[in-house]
Amino acid sequence: LLVEKGSGHVDLLAPHVEDTRWYLVRNVALILGEIGDDAAVSSLRSAIVHRDPRVRKEGARAVSQCAGSNARGLLAHALHDPDAGIRRWAARTFAADTPAAAQAIRNIIESEGFEERDLEEKIDFWEAYAYAARDRASSLLIRLLEEKKLWRPKHPEPVRAALCQALGIAGGPDARRTLERLRNDRSRAIRAAAENALEKLTQ
């Protein structure tokens, strides 16, 4: 009922985004997202930076349902959220948006400290970048995959296997050549990851 009545009257709901009760702000953000009006985006700015991660997550989800460049800008802000779960969700969601998403995600992958993040988060960002940039993502992913330390692979097997999977998403001739070569890697895990990625690439 509130979605139906609030459509076209976002100004009536906007003041409640500033309420002190986190659950009320979360619910208002949910309603604004269901309305999906570009006029709701400015009202969601405070929800995106709310102290409670449950509000920030609902605010980001609501923004993703709104159209327009302002909405994309706010969604990009969620890529830097203090909460890893929200960052991962934002990367997966933002990847399906515009070419601007590819550069924003790449900037984070190349930022200082990204390498220290949990593997699960790094996988989400690598795959999000592959989806957003497609074969243009291959050069960065291959560089990370082939990094050496004392003539040996810099990254452990789980990291290299995850990068293989991201290459399978990115596709392109460079990705295929790299994965074909990794079919003969000394590591059984990397050989299997390369095979799986090539199968995904073919599909």
Coordinates of C-alpha atoms in Angstrom, one line a residue:
L1 CA 0.0 0.0 0.0
L2 CA 2.8 2.4 0.9
V3 CA 4.6 1.6 -2.4
E4 CA 1.4 2.3 -4.3
K5 CA 0.5 5.5 -2.4
G6 CA 4.1 6.7 -2.3
S7 CA 4.7 6.5 -6.0
G8 CA 4.9 10.1 -7.2
H9 CA 5.0 11.4 -3.6
V10 CA 8.5 10.4 -2.5
D11 CA 8.7 13.7 -0.6
L12 CA 6.2 12.3 2.0
L13 CA 8.5 9.3 2.7
A14 CA 11.9 11.1 2.5
P15 CA 11.8 12.7 6.1
H16 CA 11.6 9.2 7.6
V17 CA 15.0 8.3 6.3
E18 CA 16.4 10.5 8.9
D19 CA 14.6 8.7 11.8
T20 CA 16.7 7.5 14.7
R21 CA 15.2 4.0 14.6
W22 CA 17.3 1.8 12.2
Y23 CA 14.5 -0.6 11.5
L24 CA 12.2 2.2 10.4
V25 CA 14.9 3.7 8.1
R26 CA 15.5 0.2 6.6
N27 CA 11.8 -0.3 5.9
V28 CA 11.5 3.2 4.3
A29 CA 14.6 2.4 2.1
L30 CA 12.9 -0.8 1.1
I31 CA 9.7 1.0 0.1
L32 CA 11.7 3.7 -1.8
G33 CA 13.5 0.9 -3.7
E34 CA 10.2 -0.7 -4.6
I35 CA 8.9 2.6 -5.9
G36 CA 12.1 2.8 -8.0
D37 CA 11.7 6.5 -8.8
D38 CA 14.8 8.5 -9.7
A39 CA 13.4 11.1 -7.2
A40 CA 14.0 8.6 -4.4
V41 CA 17.8 8.5 -5.0
S42 CA 18.6 11.7 -3.1
S43 CA 16.5 10.5 -0.2
L44 CA 18.6 7.3 0.0
R45 CA 21.9 9.1 0.4
S46 CA 21.8 9.0 4.2
A47 CA 20.7 5.4 4.2
I48 CA 23.8 4.4 2.2
V49 CA 26.1 5.9 4.9
H50 CA 23.9 4.9 7.9
R51 CA 25.8 3.6 11.0
D52 CA 23.9 0.3 10.9
P53 CA 25.0 -2.1 8.1
R54 CA 21.5 -3.5 7.8
V55 CA 20.3 -0.1 6.8
R56 CA 23.2 0.4 4.4
K57 CA 22.6 -2.9 2.7
E58 CA 18.9 -2.1 2.2
G59 CA 19.8 1.4 1.0
A60 CA 22.2 0.0 -1.5
R61 CA 19.6 -2.6 -2.7
A62 CA 17.0 0.2 -3.0
V63 CA 19.4 2.4 -5.0
S64 CA 20.1 -0.5 -7.4
Q65 CA 16.4 -0.6 -8.2
C66 CA 16.4 3.1 -9.3
A67 CA 17.5 4.4 -12.7
G68 CA 19.8 7.2 -13.5
S69 CA 23.4 8.3 -13.1
N70 CA 22.8 9.5 -9.5
A71 CA 21.8 6.0 -8.6
R72 CA 24.9 4.5 -10.2
G73 CA 27.1 6.9 -8.3
L74 CA 25.6 5.9 -4.9
L75 CA 25.9 2.2 -5.8
A76 CA 29.6 2.8 -6.6
H77 CA 29.9 4.2 -3.1
A78 CA 28.8 0.9 -1.6
L79 CA 31.8 -0.7 -3.2
H80 CA 33.8 1.0 -0.4
D81 CA 31.5 0.1 2.5
P82 CA 33.1 -0.9 5.8
D83 CA 31.2 -4.2 5.7
A84 CA 32.7 -6.8 3.4
G85 CA 29.4 -8.4 2.7
I86 CA 28.0 -5.2 1.4
R87 CA 31.1 -4.6 -0.7
R88 CA 30.8 -8.1 -2.2
W89 CA 27.1 -7.6 -3.0
A90 CA 27.8 -4.2 -4.5
A91 CA 30.5 -5.6 -6.8
R92 CA 28.2 -8.4 -8.1
T93 CA 25.3 -5.9 -8.6
F94 CA 27.3 -3.1 -10.0
A95 CA 29.0 -5.3 -12.5
A96 CA 25.8 -5.7 -14.5
D97 CA 25.4 -2.0 -14.9
T98 CA 27.6 0.1 -17.2
P99 CA 31.1 0.3 -18.5
A100 CA 31.9 2.7 -15.7
A101 CA 31.4 -0.2 -13.3
A102 CA 34.4 -2.0 -14.9
Q103 CA 36.8 0.9 -14.1
A104 CA 35.4 1.4 -10.6
I105 CA 35.9 -2.3 -9.8
R106 CA 39.4 -2.4 -11.4
N107 CA 40.4 0.6 -9.3
I108 CA 39.6 -1.3 -6.1
I109 CA 41.4 -4.5 -7.3
E110 CA 44.5 -2.4 -7.9
S111 CA 44.2 -0.4 -4.7
E112 CA 46.6 -0.8 -1.8
G113 CA 45.4 -3.4 0.7
F114 CA 43.1 -5.3 -1.7
E115 CA 45.5 -8.2 -1.7
E116 CA 45.0 -8.6 2.1
R117 CA 41.2 -9.1 1.8
D118 CA 39.6 -12.4 2.3
L119 CA 39.7 -14.7 -0.8
E120 CA 35.9 -14.8 -1.0
E121 CA 35.8 -11.1 -1.5
K122 CA 38.6 -11.1 -4.0
I123 CA 36.9 -13.7 -6.0
D124 CA 33.7 -11.7 -6.1
F125 CA 35.6 -8.6 -7.3
W126 CA 37.6 -10.5 -9.9
E127 CA 34.5 -12.1 -11.3
A128 CA 32.6 -8.9 -11.2
Y129 CA 35.4 -7.2 -13.1
A130 CA 35.3 -10.1 -15.7
Y131 CA 31.6 -9.7 -16.2
A132 CA 31.8 -5.9 -16.5
A133 CA 34.8 -5.6 -18.7
R134 CA 34.7 -9.0 -20.5
D135 CA 37.8 -9.7 -22.7
R136 CA 39.2 -6.3 -21.7
A137 CA 39.6 -7.8 -18.2
S138 CA 41.9 -10.5 -19.4
S139 CA 45.1 -8.5 -19.3
L140 CA 44.8 -7.6 -15.6
L141 CA 43.7 -11.1 -14.6
I142 CA 46.5 -12.8 -16.5
R143 CA 49.0 -10.4 -15.0
L144 CA 47.8 -11.3 -11.5
L145 CA 47.8 -15.0 -12.4
E146 CA 51.4 -14.9 -13.7
E147 CA 53.0 -12.8 -11.0
K148 CA 56.2 -14.4 -9.7
K149 CA 58.2 -14.3 -6.5
L150 CA 61.6 -15.8 -6.7
W151 CA 60.8 -17.5 -10.0
R152 CA 57.8 -19.2 -8.5
P153 CA 54.1 -18.2 -8.7
K154 CA 53.5 -15.4 -6.2
H155 CA 50.0 -16.5 -5.3
P156 CA 48.9 -19.8 -3.7
E157 CA 46.9 -22.4 -5.6
P158 CA 43.4 -21.3 -4.4
V159 CA 44.1 -17.7 -5.6
R160 CA 45.4 -18.8 -9.0
A161 CA 42.5 -21.2 -9.4
A162 CA 40.1 -18.4 -8.7
L163 CA 41.8 -16.2 -11.3
C164 CA 41.4 -19.0 -13.8
Q165 CA 37.7 -19.0 -13.2
A166 CA 37.5 -15.3 -13.7
L167 CA 39.4 -15.7 -17.0
G168 CA 36.8 -18.2 -18.1
I169 CA 34.1 -15.5 -17.5
A170 CA 36.1 -12.7 -19.2
G171 CA 36.9 -14.8 -22.3
G172 CA 38.8 -13.6 -25.4
P173 CA 41.8 -15.0 -27.2
D174 CA 44.3 -14.0 -24.6
A175 CA 42.3 -15.8 -21.8
R176 CA 42.0 -18.9 -24.0
R177 CA 45.7 -19.1 -24.7
T178 CA 46.6 -18.6 -21.1
L179 CA 44.1 -21.3 -19.9
E180 CA 45.2 -23.7 -22.6
R181 CA 48.8 -23.3 -21.4
L182 CA 47.7 -23.9 -17.8
R183 CA 46.3 -27.3 -18.8
N184 CA 50.0 -28.5 -18.4
D185 CA 50.7 -26.7 -15.1
R186 CA 52.5 -28.8 -12.5
S187 CA 49.6 -28.3 -10.0
R188 CA 46.7 -30.6 -10.4
A189 CA 44.4 -28.0 -8.9
I190 CA 45.4 -25.4 -11.5
R191 CA 45.0 -27.9 -14.3
A192 CA 41.5 -28.7 -13.1
A193 CA 40.7 -25.0 -12.7
A194 CA 41.9 -24.3 -16.3
E195 CA 39.8 -27.1 -17.7
N196 CA 36.7 -25.8 -15.9
A197 CA 37.4 -22.3 -17.1
L198 CA 37.9 -23.4 -20.7
E199 CA 34.6 -25.3 -20.5
K200 CA 32.9 -22.1 -19.2
L201 CA 34.5 -20.0 -21.9
T202 CA 33.3 -22.4 -24.6
Q203 CA 29.7 -22.3 -23.2

